[in-house]
PDB file of C-alpha atoms in Angstrom:
ATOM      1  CA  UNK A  96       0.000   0.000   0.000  1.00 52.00           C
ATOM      2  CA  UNK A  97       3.206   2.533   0.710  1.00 65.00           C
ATOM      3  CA  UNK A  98       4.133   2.289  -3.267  1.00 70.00           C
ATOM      4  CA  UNK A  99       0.997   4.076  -3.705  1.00 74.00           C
ATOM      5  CA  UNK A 100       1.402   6.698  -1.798  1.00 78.00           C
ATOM      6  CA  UNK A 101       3.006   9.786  -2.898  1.00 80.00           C
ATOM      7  CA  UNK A 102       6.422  10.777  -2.345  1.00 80.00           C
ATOM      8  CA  UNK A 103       5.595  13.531   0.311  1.00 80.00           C
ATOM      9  CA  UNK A 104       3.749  10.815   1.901  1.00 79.00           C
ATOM     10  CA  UNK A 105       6.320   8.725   2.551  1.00 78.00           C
ATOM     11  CA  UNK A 106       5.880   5.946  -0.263  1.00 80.00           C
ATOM     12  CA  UNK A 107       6.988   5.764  -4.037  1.00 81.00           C
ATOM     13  CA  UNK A 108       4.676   7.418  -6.022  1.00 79.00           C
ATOM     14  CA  UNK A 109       3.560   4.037  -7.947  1.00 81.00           C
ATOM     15  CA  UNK A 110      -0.408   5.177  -8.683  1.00 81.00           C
ATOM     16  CA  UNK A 111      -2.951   1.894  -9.177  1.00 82.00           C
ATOM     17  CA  UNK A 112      -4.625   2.606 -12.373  1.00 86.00           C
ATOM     18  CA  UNK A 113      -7.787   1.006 -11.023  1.00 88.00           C
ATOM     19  CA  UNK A 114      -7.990   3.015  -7.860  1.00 89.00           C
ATOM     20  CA  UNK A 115      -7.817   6.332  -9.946  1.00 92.00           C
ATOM     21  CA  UNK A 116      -9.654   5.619 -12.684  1.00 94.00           C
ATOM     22  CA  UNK A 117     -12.744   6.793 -11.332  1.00 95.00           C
ATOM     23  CA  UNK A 118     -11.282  10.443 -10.749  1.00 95.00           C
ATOM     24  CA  UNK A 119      -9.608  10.144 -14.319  1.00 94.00           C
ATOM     25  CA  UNK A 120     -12.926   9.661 -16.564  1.00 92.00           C
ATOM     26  CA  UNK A 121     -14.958  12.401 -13.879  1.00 91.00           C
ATOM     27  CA  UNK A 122     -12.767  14.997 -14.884  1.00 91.00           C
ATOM     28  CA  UNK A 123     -12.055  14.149 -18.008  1.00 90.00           C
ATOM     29  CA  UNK A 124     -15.707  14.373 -18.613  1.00 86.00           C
ATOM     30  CA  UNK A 125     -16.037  17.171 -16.491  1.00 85.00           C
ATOM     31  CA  UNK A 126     -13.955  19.179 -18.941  1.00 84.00           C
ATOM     32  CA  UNK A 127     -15.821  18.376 -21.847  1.00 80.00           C
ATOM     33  CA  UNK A 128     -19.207  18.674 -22.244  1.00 68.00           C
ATOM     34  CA  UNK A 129     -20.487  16.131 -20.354  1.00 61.00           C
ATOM     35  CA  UNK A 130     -24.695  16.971 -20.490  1.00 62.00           C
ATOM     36  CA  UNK A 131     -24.144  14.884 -24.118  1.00 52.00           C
ATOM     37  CA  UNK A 132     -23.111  11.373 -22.292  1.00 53.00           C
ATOM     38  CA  UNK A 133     -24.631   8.633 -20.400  1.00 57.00           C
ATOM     39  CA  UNK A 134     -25.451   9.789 -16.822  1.00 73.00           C
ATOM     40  CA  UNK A 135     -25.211   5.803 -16.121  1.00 79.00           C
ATOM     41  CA  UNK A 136     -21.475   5.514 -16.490  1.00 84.00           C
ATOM     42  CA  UNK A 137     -20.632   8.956 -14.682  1.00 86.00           C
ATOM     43  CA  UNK A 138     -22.712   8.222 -12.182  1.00 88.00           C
ATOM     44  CA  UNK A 139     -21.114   4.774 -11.859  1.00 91.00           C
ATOM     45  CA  UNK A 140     -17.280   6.797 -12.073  1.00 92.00           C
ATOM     46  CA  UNK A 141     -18.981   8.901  -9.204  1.00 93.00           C
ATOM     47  CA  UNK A 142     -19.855   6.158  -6.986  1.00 94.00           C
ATOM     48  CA  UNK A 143     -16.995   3.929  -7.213  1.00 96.00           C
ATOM     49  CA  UNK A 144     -14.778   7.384  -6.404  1.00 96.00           C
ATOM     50  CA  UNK A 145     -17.084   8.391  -3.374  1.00 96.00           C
ATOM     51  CA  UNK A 146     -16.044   4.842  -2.104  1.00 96.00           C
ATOM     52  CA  UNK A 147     -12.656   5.491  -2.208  1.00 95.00           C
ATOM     53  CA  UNK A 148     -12.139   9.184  -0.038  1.00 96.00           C
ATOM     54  CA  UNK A 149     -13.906  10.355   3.199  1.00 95.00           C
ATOM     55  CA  UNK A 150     -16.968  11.732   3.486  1.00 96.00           C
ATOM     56  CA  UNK A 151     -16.177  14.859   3.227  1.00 95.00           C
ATOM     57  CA  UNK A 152     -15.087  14.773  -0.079  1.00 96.00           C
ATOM     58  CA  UNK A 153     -17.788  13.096  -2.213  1.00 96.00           C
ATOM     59  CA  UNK A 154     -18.934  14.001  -4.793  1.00 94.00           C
ATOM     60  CA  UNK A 155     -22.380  14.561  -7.008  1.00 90.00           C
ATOM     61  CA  UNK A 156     -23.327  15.495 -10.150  1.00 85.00           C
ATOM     62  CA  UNK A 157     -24.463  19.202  -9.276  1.00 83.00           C
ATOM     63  CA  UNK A 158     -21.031  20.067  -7.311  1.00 87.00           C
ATOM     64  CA  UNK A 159     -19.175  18.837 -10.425  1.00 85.00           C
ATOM     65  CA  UNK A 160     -20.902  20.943 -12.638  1.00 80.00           C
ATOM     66  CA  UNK A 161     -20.743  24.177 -10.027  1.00 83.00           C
ATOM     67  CA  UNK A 162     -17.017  23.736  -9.935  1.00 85.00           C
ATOM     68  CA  UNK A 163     -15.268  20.657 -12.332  1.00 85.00           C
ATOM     69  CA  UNK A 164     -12.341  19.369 -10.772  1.00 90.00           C
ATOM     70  CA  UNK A 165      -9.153  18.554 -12.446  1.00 92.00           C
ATOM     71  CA  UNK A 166      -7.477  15.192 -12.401  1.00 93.00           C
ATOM     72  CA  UNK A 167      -5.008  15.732  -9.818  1.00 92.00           C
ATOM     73  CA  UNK A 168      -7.721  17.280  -7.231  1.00 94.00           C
ATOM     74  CA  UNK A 169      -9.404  14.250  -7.188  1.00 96.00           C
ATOM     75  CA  UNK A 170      -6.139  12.001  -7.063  1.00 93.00           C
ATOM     76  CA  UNK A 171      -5.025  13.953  -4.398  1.00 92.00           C
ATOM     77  CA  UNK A 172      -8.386  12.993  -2.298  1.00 95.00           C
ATOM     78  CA  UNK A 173      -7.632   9.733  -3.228  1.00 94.00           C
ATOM     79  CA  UNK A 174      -4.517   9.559  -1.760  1.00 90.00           C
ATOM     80  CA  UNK A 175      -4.962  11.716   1.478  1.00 91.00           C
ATOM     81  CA  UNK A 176      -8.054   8.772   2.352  1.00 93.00           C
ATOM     82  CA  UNK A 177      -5.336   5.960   1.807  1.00 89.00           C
ATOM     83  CA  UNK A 178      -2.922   7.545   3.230  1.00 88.00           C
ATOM     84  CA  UNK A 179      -4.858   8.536   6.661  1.00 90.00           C
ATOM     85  CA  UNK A 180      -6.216   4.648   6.837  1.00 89.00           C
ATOM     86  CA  UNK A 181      -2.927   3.017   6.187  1.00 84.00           C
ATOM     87  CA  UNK A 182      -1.551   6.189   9.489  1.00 87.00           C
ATOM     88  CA  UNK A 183      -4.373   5.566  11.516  1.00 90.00           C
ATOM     89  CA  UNK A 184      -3.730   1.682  11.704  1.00 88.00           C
ATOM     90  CA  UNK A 185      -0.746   2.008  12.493  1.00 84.00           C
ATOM     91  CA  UNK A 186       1.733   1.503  15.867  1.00 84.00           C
ATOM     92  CA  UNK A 187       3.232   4.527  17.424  1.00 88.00           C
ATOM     93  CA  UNK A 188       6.461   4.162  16.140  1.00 82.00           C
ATOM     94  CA  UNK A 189       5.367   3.121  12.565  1.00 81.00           C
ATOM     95  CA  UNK A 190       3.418   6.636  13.057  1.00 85.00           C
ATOM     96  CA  UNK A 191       6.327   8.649  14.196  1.00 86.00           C
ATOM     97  CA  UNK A 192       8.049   6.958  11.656  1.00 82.00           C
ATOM     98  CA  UNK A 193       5.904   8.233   8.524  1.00 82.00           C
ATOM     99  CA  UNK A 194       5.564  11.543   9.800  1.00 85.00           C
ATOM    100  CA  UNK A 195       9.244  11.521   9.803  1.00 86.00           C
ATOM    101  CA  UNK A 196       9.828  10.259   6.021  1.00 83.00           C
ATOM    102  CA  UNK A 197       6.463  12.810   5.157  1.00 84.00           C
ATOM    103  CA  UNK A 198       8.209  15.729   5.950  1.00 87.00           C
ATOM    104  CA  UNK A 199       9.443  18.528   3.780  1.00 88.00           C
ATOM    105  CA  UNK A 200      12.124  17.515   1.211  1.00 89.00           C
ATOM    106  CA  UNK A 201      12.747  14.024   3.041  1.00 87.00           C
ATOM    107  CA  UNK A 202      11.985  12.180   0.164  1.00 86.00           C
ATOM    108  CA  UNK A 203      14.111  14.635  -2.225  1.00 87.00           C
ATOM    109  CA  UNK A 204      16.690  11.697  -2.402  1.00 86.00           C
ATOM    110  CA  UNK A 205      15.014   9.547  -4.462  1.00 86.00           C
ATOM    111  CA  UNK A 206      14.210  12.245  -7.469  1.00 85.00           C
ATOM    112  CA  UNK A 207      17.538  13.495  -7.574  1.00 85.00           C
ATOM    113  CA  UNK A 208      19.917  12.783 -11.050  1.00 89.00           C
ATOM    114  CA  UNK A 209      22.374  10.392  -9.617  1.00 88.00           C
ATOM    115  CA  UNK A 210      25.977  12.050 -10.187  1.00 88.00           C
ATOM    116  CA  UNK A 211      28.906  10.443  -9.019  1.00 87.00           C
ATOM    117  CA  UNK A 212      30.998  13.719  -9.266  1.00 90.00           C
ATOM    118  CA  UNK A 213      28.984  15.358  -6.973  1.00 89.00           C
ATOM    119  CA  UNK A 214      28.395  12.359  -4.534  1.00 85.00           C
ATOM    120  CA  UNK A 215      25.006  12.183  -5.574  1.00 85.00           C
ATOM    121  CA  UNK A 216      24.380   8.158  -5.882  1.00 86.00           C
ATOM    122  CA  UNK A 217      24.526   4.722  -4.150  1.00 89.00           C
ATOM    123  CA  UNK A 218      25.413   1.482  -6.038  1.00 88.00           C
ATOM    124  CA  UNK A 219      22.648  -1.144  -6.315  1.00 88.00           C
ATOM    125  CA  UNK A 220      22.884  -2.840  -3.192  1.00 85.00           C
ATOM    126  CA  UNK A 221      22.966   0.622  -1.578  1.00 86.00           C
ATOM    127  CA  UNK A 222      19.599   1.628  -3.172  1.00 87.00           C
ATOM    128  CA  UNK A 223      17.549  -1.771  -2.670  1.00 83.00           C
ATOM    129  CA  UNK A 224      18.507  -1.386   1.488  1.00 80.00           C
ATOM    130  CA  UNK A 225      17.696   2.468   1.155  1.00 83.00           C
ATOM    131  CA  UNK A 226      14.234   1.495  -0.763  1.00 83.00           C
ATOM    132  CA  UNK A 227      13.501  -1.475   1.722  1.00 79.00           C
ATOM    133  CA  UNK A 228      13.813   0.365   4.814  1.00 77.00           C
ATOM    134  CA  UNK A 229      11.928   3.872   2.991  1.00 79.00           C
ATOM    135  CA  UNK A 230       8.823   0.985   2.718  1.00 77.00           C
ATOM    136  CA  UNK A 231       9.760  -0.167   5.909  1.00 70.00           C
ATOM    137  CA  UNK A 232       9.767  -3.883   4.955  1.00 64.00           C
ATOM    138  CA  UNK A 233      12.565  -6.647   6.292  1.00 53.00           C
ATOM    139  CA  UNK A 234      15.817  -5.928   4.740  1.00 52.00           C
ATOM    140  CA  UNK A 235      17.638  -9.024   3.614  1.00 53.00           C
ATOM    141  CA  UNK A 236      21.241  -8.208   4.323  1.00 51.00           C
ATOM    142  CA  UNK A 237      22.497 -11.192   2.027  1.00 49.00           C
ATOM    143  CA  UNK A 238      26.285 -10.429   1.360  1.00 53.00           C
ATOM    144  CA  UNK A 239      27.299  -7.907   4.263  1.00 57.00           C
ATOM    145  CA  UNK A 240      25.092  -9.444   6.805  1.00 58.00           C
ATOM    146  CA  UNK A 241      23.723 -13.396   7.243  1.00 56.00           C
ATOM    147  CA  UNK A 242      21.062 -12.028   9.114  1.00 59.00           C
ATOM    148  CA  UNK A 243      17.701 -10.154   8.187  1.00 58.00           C
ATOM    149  CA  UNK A 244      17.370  -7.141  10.075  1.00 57.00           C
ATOM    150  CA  UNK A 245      13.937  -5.128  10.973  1.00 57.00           C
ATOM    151  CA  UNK A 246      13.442  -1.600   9.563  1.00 54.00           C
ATOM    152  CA  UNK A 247      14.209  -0.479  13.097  1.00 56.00           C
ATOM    153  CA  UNK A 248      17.580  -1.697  11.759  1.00 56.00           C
ATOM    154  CA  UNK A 249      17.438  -4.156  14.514  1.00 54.00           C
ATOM    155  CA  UNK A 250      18.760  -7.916  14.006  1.00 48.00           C
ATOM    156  CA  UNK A 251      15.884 -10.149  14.015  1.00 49.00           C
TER     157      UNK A 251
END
């Protein structure tokens, strides 16, 4: 679920197509003249994206025509819902822990052009450790290590 979310959220930035498909085809209709299509399949579009944010950021057919929202809008609602569930089931720790990798420019290392001149990169075993622990799944320290270690970066 952490691939998903965005990379001021603390995850990779890897979008489902399915889960934002919904917001895709609203405003895509939205900024076209949508009055000339099926009401079944937008209202369908509107339903399955109501399911997928809070409640306080559904949707209906007379708000989208008031104000049509752009693709990103909607994504962004999207993400904010997934991103609260996956925070609010989460331990302590794991919570301080996000909230630590959320914050401004923390996740400015993975978007930056790799330059060996300037310091600027990590070979691949460097990378797949610095990935594991960003997702905060069990690193598997194979050649340096014999033994897994948590993403507390505690032997197991």
């Amino acid at each position: 679920m952490r691939l998903g979310c965005r990379l001021s959220r603390g995850g990779l930035g890897l979008q489902s197509l399915s889960s934002h498909a919904a917001a895709a085809y609203i405003a895509s209709l939205c900024s076209s003249d949508f009055s000339s299509l099926s009401s079944l399949h937008l209202t369908s579009a509107i339903g399955k994206f109501n399911s997928s944010v809070s409640p306080s950021d559904v949707v209906s057919v007379e708000s989208l025509a008031q104000r049509p929202p752009i693709q990103k809008a909607l994504s962004a609602k999207i993400d904010d819902f997934r991103f609260n569930q996956l925070f609010n089931s989460s331990s302590l720790a794991d919570r301080a822990r996000v909230l630590s990798i959320s914050s401004p420019h923390a996740s400015s290392w993975l978007s930056v052009v790799p330059s060996k001149g300037l310091g600027l990169h990590l070979n691949p075993d460097q990378f797949q450790v610095a990935i594991k622990w960003w997702l905060v799944t069990v690193l598997l320290m194979s050649r340096h290590c014999a033994r897994s270690i948590r993403p507390s970066c505690l032997h197991m």
